[in-house]
CSV table of N, CA and C and ligand atoms in Angstrom, one decimal:
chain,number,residue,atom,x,y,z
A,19,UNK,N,63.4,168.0,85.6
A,19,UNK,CA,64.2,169.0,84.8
A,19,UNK,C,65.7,168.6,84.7
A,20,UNK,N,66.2,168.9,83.9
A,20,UNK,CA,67.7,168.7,83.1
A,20,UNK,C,69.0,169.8,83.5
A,21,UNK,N,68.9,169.7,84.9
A,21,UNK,CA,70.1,170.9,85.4
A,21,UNK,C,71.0,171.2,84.5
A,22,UNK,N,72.0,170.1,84.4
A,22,UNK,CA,73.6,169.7,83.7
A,22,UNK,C,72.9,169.1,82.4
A,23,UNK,N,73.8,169.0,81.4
A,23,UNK,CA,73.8,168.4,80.3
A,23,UNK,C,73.6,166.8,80.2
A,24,UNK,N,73.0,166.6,78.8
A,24,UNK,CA,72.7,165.1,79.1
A,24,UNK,C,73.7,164.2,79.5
A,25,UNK,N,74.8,164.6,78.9
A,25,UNK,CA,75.6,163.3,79.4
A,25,UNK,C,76.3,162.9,80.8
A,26,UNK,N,76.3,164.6,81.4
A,26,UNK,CA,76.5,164.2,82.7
A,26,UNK,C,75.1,164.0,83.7
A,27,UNK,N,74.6,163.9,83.2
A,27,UNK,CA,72.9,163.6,84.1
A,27,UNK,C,73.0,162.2,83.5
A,28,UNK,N,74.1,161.0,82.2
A,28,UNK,CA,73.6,160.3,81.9
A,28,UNK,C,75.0,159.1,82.8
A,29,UNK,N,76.2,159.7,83.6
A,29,UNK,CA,76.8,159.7,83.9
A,29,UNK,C,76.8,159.4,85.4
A,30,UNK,N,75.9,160.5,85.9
A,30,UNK,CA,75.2,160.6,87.3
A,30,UNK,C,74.1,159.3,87.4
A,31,UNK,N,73.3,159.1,86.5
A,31,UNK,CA,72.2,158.0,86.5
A,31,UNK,C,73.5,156.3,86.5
A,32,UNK,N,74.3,156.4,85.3
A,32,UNK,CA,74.8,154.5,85.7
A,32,UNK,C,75.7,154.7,86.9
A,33,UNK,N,76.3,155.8,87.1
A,33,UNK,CA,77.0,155.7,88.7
A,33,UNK,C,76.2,155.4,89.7
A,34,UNK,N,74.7,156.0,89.9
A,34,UNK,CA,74.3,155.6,90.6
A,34,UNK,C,73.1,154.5,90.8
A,35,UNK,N,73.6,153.6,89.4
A,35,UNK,CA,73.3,152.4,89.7
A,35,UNK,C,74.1,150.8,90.4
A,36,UNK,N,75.3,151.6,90.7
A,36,UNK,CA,76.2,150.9,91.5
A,36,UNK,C,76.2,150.9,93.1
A,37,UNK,N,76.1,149.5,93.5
A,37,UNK,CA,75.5,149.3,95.2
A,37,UNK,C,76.2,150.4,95.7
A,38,UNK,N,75.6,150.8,97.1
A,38,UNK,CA,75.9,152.2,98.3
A,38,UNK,C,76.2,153.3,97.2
A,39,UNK,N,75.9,153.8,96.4
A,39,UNK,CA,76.0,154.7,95.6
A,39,UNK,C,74.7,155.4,95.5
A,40,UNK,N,73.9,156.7,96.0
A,40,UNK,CA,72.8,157.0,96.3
A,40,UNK,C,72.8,158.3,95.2
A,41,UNK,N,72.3,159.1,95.1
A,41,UNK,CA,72.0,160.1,93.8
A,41,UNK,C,73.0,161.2,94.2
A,42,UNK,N,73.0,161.2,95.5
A,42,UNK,CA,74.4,162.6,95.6
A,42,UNK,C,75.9,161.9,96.0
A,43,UNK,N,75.2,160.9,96.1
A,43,UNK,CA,77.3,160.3,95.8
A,43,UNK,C,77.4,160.3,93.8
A,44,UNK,N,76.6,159.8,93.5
A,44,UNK,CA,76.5,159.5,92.4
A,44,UNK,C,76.6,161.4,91.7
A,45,UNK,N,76.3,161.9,92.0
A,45,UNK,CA,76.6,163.5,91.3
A,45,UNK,C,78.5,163.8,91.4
A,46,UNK,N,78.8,163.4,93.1
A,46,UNK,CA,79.8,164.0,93.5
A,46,UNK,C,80.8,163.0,92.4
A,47,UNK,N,80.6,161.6,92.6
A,47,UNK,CA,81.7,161.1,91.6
A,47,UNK,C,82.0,161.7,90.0
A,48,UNK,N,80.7,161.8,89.9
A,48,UNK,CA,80.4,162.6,88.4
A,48,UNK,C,81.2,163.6,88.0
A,49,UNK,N,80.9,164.9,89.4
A,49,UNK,CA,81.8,165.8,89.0
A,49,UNK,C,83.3,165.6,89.2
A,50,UNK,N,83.3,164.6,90.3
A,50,UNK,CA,84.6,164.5,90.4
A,50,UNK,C,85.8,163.9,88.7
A,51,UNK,N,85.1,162.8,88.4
A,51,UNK,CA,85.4,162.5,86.8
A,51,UNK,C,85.9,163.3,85.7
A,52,UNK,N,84.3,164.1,85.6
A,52,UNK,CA,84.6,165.3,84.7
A,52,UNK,C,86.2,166.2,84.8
A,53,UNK,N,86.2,166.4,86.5
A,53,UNK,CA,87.6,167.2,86.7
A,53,UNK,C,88.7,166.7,86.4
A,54,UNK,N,88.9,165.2,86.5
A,54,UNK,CA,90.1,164.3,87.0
A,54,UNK,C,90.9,164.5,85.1
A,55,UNK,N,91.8,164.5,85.5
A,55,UNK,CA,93.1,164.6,84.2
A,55,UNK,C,92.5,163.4,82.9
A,56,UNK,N,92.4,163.9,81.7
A,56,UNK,CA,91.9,162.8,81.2
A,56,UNK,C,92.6,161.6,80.6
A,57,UNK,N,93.7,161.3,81.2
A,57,UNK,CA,94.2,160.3,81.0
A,57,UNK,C,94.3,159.4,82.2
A,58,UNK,N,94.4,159.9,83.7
A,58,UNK,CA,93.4,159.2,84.8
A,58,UNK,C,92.3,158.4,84.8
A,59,UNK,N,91.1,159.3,83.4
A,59,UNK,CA,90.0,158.9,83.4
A,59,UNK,C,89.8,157.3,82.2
A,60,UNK,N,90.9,157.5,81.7
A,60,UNK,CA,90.7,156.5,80.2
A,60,UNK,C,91.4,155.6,81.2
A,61,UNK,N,92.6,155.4,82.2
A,61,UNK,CA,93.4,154.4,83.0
A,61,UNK,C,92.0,153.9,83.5
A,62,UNK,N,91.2,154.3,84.4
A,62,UNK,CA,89.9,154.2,85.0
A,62,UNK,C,89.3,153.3,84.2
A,63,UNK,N,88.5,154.0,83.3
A,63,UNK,CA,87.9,153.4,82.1
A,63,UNK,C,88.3,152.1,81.5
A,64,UNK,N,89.7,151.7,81.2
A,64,UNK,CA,90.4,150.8,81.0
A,64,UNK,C,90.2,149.8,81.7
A,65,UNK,N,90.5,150.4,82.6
A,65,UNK,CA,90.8,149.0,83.8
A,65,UNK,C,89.4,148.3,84.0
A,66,UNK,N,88.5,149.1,84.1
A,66,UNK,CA,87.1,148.7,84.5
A,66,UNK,C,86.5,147.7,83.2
A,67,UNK,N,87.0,147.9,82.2
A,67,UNK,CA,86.7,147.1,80.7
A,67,UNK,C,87.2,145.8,80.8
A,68,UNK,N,89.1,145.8,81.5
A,68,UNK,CA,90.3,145.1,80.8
A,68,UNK,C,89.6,143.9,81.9
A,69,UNK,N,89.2,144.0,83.5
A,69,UNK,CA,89.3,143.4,84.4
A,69,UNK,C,87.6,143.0,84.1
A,70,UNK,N,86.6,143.2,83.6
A,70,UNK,CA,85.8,142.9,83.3
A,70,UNK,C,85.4,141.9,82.0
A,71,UNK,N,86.4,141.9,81.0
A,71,UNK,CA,86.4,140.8,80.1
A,71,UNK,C,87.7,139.9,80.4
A,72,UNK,N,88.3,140.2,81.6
A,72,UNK,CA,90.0,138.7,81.8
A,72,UNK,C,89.4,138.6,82.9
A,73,UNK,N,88.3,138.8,83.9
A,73,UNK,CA,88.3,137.9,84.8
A,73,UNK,C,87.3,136.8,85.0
A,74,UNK,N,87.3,135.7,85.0
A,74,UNK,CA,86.8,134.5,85.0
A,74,UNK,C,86.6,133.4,86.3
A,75,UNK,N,86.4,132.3,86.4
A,75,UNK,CA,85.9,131.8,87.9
A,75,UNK,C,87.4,130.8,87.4
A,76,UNK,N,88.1,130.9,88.6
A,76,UNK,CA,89.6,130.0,88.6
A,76,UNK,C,88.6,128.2,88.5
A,77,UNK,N,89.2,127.3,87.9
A,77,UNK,CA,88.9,126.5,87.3
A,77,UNK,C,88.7,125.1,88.3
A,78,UNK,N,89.6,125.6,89.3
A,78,UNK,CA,89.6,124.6,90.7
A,78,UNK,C,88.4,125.4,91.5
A,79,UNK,N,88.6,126.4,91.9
A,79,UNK,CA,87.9,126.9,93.5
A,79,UNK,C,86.7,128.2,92.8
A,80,UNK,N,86.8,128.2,91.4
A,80,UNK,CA,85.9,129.3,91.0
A,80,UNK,C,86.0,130.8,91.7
A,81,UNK,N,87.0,131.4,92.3
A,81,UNK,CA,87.3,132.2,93.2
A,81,UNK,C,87.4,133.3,91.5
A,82,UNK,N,86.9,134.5,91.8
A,82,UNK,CA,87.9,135.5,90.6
A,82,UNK,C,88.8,135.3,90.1
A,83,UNK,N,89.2,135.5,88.9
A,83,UNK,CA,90.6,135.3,88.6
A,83,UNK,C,91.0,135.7,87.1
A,84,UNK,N,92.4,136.4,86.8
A,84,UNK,CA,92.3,136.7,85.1
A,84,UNK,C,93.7,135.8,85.1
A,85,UNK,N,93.9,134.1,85.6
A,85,UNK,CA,94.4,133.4,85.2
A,85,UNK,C,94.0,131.9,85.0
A,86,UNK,N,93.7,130.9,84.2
A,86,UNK,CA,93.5,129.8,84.7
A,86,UNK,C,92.8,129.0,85.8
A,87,UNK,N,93.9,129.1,86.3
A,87,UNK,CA,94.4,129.0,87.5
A,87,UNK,C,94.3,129.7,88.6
A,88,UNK,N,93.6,130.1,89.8
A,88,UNK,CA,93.8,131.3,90.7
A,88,UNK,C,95.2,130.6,91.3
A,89,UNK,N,96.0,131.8,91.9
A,89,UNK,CA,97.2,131.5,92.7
A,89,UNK,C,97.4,131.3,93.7
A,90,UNK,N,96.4,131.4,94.5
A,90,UNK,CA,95.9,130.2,95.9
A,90,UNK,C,96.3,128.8,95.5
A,91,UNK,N,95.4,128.4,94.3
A,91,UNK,CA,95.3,126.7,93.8
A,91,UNK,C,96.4,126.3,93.3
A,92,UNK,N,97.6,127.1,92.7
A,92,UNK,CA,98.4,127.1,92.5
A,92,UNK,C,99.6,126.8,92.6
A,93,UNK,N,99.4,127.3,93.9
A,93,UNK,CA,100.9,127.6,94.9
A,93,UNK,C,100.7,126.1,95.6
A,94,UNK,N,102.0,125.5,95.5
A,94,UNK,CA,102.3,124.3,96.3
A,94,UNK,C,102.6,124.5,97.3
A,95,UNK,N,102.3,125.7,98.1
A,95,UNK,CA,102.9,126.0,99.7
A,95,UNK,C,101.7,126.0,100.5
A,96,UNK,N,100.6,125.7,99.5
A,96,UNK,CA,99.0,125.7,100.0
A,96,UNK,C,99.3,124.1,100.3
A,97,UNK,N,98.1,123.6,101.7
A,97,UNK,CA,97.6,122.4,101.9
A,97,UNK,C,96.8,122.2,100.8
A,98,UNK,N,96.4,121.6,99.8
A,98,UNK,CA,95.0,121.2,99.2
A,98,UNK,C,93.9,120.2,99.7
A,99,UNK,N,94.1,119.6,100.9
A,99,UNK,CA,93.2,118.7,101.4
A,99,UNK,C,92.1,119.0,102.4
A,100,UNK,N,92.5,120.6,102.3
A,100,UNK,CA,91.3,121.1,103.0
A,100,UNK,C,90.6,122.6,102.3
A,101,UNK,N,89.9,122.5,102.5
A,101,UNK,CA,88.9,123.2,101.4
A,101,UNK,C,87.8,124.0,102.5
A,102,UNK,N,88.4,125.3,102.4
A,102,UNK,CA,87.2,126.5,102.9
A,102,UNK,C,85.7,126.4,102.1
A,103,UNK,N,85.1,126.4,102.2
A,103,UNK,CA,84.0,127.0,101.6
A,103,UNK,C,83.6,128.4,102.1
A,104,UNK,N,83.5,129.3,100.7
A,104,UNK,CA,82.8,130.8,101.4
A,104,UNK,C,81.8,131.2,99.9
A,105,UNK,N,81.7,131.8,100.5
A,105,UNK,CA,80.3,132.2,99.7
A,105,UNK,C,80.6,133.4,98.7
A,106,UNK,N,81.8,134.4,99.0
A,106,UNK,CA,82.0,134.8,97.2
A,106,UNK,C,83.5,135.1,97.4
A,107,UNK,N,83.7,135.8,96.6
A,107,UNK,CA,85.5,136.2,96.6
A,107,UNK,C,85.8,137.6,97.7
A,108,UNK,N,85.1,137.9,98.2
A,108,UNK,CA,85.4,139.1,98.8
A,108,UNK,C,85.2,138.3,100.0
A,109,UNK,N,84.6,137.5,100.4
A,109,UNK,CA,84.8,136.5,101.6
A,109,UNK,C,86.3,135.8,101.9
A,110,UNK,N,86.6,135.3,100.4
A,110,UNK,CA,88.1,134.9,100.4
A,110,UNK,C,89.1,135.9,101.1
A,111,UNK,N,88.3,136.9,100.4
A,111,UNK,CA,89.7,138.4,100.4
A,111,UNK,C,90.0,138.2,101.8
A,112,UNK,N,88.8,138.2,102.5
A,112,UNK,CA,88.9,138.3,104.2
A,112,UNK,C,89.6,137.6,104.9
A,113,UNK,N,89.4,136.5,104.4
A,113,UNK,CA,90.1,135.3,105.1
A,113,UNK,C,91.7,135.1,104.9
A,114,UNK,N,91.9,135.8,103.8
A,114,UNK,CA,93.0,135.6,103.2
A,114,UNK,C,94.2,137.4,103.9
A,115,UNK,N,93.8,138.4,104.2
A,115,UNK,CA,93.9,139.1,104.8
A,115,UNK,C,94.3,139.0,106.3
A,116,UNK,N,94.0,137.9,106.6
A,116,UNK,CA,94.3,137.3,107.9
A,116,UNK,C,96.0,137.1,108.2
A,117,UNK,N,95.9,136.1,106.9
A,117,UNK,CA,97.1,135.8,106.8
A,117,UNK,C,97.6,134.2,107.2
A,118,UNK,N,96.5,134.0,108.1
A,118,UNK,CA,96.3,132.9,109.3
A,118,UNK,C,96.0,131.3,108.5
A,119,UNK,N,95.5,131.6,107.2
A,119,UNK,CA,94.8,130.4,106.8
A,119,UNK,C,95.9,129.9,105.6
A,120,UNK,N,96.1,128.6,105.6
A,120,UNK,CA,97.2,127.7,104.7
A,120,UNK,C,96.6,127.1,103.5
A,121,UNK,N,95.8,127.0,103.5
A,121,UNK,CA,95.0,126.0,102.6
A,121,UNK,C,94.2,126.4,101.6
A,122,UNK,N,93.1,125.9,101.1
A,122,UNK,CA,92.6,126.2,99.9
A,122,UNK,C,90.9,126.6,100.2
A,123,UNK,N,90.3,127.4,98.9
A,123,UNK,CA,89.4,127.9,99.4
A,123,UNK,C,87.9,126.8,98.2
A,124,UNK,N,86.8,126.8,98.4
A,124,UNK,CA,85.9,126.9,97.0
A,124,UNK,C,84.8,128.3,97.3
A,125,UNK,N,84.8,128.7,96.3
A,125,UNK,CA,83.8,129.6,96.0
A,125,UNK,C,83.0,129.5,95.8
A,126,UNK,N,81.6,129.5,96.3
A,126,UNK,CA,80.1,129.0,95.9
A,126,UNK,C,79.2,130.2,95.2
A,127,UNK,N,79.9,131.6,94.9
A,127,UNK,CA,78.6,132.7,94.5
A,127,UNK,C,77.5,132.6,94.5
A,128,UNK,N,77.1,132.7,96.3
A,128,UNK,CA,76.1,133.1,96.5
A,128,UNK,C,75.5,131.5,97.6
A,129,UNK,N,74.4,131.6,97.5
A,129,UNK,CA,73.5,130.6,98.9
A,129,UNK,C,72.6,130.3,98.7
A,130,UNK,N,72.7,128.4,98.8
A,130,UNK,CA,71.1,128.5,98.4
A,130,UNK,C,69.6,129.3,99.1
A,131,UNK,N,68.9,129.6,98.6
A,131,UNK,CA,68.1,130.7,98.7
A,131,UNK,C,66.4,130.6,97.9
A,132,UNK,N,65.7,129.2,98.8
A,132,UNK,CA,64.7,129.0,97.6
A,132,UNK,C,63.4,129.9,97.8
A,133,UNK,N,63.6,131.1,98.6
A,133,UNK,CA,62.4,132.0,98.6
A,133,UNK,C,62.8,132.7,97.2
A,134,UNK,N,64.2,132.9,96.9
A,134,UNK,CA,65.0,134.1,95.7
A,134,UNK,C,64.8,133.2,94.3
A,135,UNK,N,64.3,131.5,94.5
A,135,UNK,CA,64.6,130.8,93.6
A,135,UNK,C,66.0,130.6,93.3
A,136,UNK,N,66.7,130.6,94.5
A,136,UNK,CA,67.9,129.9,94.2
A,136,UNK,C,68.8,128.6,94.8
A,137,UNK,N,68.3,127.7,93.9
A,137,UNK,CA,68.5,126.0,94.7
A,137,UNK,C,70.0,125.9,94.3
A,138,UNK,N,70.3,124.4,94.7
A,138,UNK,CA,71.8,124.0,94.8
A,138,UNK,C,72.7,123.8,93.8
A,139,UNK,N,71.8,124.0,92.4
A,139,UNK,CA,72.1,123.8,91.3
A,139,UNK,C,72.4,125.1,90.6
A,140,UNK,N,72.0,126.4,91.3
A,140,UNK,CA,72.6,127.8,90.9
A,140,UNK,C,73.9,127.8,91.3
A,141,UNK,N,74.4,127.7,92.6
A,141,UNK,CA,75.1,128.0,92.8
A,141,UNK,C,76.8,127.2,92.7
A,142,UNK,N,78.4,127.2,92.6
A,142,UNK,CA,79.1,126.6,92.8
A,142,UNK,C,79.2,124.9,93.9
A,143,UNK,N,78.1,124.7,93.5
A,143,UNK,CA,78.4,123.4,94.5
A,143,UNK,C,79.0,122.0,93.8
A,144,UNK,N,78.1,121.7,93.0
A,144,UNK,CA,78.6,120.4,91.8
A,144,UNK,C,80.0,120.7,91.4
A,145,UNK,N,80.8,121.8,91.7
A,145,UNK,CA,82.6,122.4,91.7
A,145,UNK,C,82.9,121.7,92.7
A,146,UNK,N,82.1,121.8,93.6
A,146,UNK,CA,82.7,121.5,95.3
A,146,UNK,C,83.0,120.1,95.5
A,147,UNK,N,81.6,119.6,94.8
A,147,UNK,CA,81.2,117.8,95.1
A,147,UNK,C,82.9,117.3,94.4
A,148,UNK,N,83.2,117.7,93.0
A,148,UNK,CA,83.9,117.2,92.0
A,148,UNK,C,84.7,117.6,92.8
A,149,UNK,N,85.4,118.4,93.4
A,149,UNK,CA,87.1,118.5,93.7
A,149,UNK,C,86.8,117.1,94.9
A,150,UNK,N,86.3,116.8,95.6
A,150,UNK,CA,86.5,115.6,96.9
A,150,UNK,C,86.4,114.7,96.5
A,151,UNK,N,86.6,114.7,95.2
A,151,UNK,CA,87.0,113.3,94.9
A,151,UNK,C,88.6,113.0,94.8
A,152,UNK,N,89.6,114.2,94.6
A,152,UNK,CA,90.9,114.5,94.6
A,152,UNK,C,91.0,113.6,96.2
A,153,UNK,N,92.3,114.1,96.8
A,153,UNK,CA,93.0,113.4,98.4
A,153,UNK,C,92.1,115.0,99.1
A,154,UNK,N,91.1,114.9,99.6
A,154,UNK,CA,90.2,116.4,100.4
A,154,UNK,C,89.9,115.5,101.5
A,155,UNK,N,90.5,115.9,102.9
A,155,UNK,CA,90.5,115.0,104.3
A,155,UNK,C,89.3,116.2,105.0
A,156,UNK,N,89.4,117.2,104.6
A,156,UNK,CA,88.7,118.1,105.4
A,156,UNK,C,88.0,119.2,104.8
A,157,UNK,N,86.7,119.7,104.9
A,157,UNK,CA,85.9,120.9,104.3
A,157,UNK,C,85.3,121.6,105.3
A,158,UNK,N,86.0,122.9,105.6
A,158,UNK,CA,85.6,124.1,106.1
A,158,UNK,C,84.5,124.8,106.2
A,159,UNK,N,83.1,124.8,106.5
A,159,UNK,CA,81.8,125.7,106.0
A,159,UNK,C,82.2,127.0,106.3
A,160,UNK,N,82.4,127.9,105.9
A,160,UNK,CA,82.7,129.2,106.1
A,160,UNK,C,81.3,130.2,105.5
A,161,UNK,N,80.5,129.2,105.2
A,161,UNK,CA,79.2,130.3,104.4
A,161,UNK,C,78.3,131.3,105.6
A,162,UNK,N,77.8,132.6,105.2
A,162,UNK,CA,77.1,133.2,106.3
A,162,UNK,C,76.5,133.0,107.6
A,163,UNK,N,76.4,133.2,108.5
A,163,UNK,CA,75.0,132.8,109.3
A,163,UNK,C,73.6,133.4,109.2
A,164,UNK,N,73.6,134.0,107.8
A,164,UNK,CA,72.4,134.1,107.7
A,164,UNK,C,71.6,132.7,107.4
A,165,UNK,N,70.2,132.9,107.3
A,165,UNK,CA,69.5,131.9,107.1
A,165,UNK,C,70.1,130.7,106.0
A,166,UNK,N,70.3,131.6,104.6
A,166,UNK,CA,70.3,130.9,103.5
A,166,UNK,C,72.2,130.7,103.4
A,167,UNK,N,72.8,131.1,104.8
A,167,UNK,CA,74.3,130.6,104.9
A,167,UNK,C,74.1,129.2,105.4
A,168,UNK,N,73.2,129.5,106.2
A,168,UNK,CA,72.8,128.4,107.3
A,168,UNK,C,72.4,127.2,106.5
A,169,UNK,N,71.5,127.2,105.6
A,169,UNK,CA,71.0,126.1,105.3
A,169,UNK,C,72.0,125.5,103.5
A,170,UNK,N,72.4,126.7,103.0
A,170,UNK,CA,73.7,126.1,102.5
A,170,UNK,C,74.8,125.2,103.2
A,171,UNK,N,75.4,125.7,104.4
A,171,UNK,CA,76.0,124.7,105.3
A,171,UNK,C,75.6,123.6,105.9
A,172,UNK,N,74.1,123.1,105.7
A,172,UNK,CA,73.5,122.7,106.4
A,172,UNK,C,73.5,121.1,105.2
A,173,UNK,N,73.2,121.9,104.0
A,173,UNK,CA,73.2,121.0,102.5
A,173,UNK,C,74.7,120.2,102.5
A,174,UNK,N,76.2,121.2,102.4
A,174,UNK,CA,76.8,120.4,102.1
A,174,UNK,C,77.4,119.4,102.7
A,175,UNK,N,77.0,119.8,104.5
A,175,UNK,CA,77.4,118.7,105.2
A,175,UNK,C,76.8,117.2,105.3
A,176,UNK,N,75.5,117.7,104.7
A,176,UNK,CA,74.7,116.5,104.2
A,176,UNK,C,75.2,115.6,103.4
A,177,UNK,N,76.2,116.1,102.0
A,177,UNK,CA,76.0,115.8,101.3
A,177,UNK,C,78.1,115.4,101.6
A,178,UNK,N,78.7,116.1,102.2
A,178,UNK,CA,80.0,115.6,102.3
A,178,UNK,C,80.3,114.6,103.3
A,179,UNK,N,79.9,114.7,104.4
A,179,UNK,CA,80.0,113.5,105.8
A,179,UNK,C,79.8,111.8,105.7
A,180,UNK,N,78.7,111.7,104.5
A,180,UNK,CA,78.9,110.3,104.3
A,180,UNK,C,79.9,110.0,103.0
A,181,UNK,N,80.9,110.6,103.1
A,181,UNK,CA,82.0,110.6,102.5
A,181,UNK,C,83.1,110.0,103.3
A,182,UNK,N,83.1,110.4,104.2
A,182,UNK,CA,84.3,110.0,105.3
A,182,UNK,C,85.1,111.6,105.4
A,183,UNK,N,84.5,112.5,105.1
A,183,UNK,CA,85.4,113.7,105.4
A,183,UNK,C,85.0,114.4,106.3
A,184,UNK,N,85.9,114.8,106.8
A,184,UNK,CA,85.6,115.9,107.8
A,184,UNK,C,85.0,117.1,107.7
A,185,UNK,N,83.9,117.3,108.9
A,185,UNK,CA,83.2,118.7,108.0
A,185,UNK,C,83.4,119.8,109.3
A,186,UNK,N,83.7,120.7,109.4
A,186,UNK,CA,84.2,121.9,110.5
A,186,UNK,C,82.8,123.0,109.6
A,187,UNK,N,82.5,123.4,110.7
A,187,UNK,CA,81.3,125.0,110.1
A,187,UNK,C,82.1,126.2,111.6
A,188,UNK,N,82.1,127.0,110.5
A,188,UNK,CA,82.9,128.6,111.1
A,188,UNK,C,81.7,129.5,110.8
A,189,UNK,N,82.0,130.4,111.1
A,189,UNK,CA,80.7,131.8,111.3
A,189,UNK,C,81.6,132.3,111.0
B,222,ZN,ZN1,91.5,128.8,92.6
């Protein structure tokens, strides 16, 4: 049955198709929307559009980005010869939140994963191989300890060590 009107029942349904968002979070945002000032709601709206067609994978490290260039890769105050590997950008965020880390990151979105059908060729790796060819002395594993972090880490060290680089794996 159709309590509220279609469009806020249609409002309630795509909110709560966004992760941790369950049918009564998904109502409460709803009504919360409807209330909010409507020029709050179009800023909202906007932004969810503007940052959804300008953001793109930064062209070095594939990390989010609505420049080129991310500003990690950028900044000459970065080491570049060592290279984090983490598994998406909210991974970065963390590490970068620290405050602790100098250097440069790649972004892989996501792990290989061949129960999900996802081999090494889904994900940012052939980004990875191509930057060590630059001056890269060192590569970071930063990917999960889950299984399919595990055996992602497990791949590139394979695949970087007979290089002559250094390979470090972090949890
Ligand atoms: Zn970058």
């Amino acid at each position: 049955m159709d309590y509220y009107s279609n469009q806020i029942t249609q409002l309630i349904e795509e909110l709560g198709k966004l992760p941790g968002i369950g049918p009564k979070s998904a109502g409460r945002l709803a009504f919360h929307i409807i209330n909010m000032p409507q020029d709050q709601v179009k800023k909202l709206s906007d932004t969810i559009i503007s940052a959804k067609t300008n953001v793109h994978y930064c062209k070095e490290c594939c990390t989010l980005t609505d420049n080129e260039i991310c500003p990690i890769c950028a900044s000459d105050k970065r080491d570049h010869s060592t290279i984090m590997v983490v598994e998406n950008t909210r991974d970065l965020m963390a590490y970068e939140k620290t405050g602790k880390y100098e250097c440069v990151y790649h972004v892989l979105h996501g792990a290989i994963n061949p129960m999900a059908g996802i081999g090494q060729n889904d994900i940012k790796l052939k980004e990875l191989f191509q930057r060590l060819k630059d001056d890269v002395d060192e590569v970071i594993i930063a990917t999960n300890s889950s299984v399919e972090g595990e055996a992602t880490a497990m791949y590139i060290s394979k695949v970087v060590k007979p290089l002559g680089i250094k390979v470090t794996r972090i949890a």
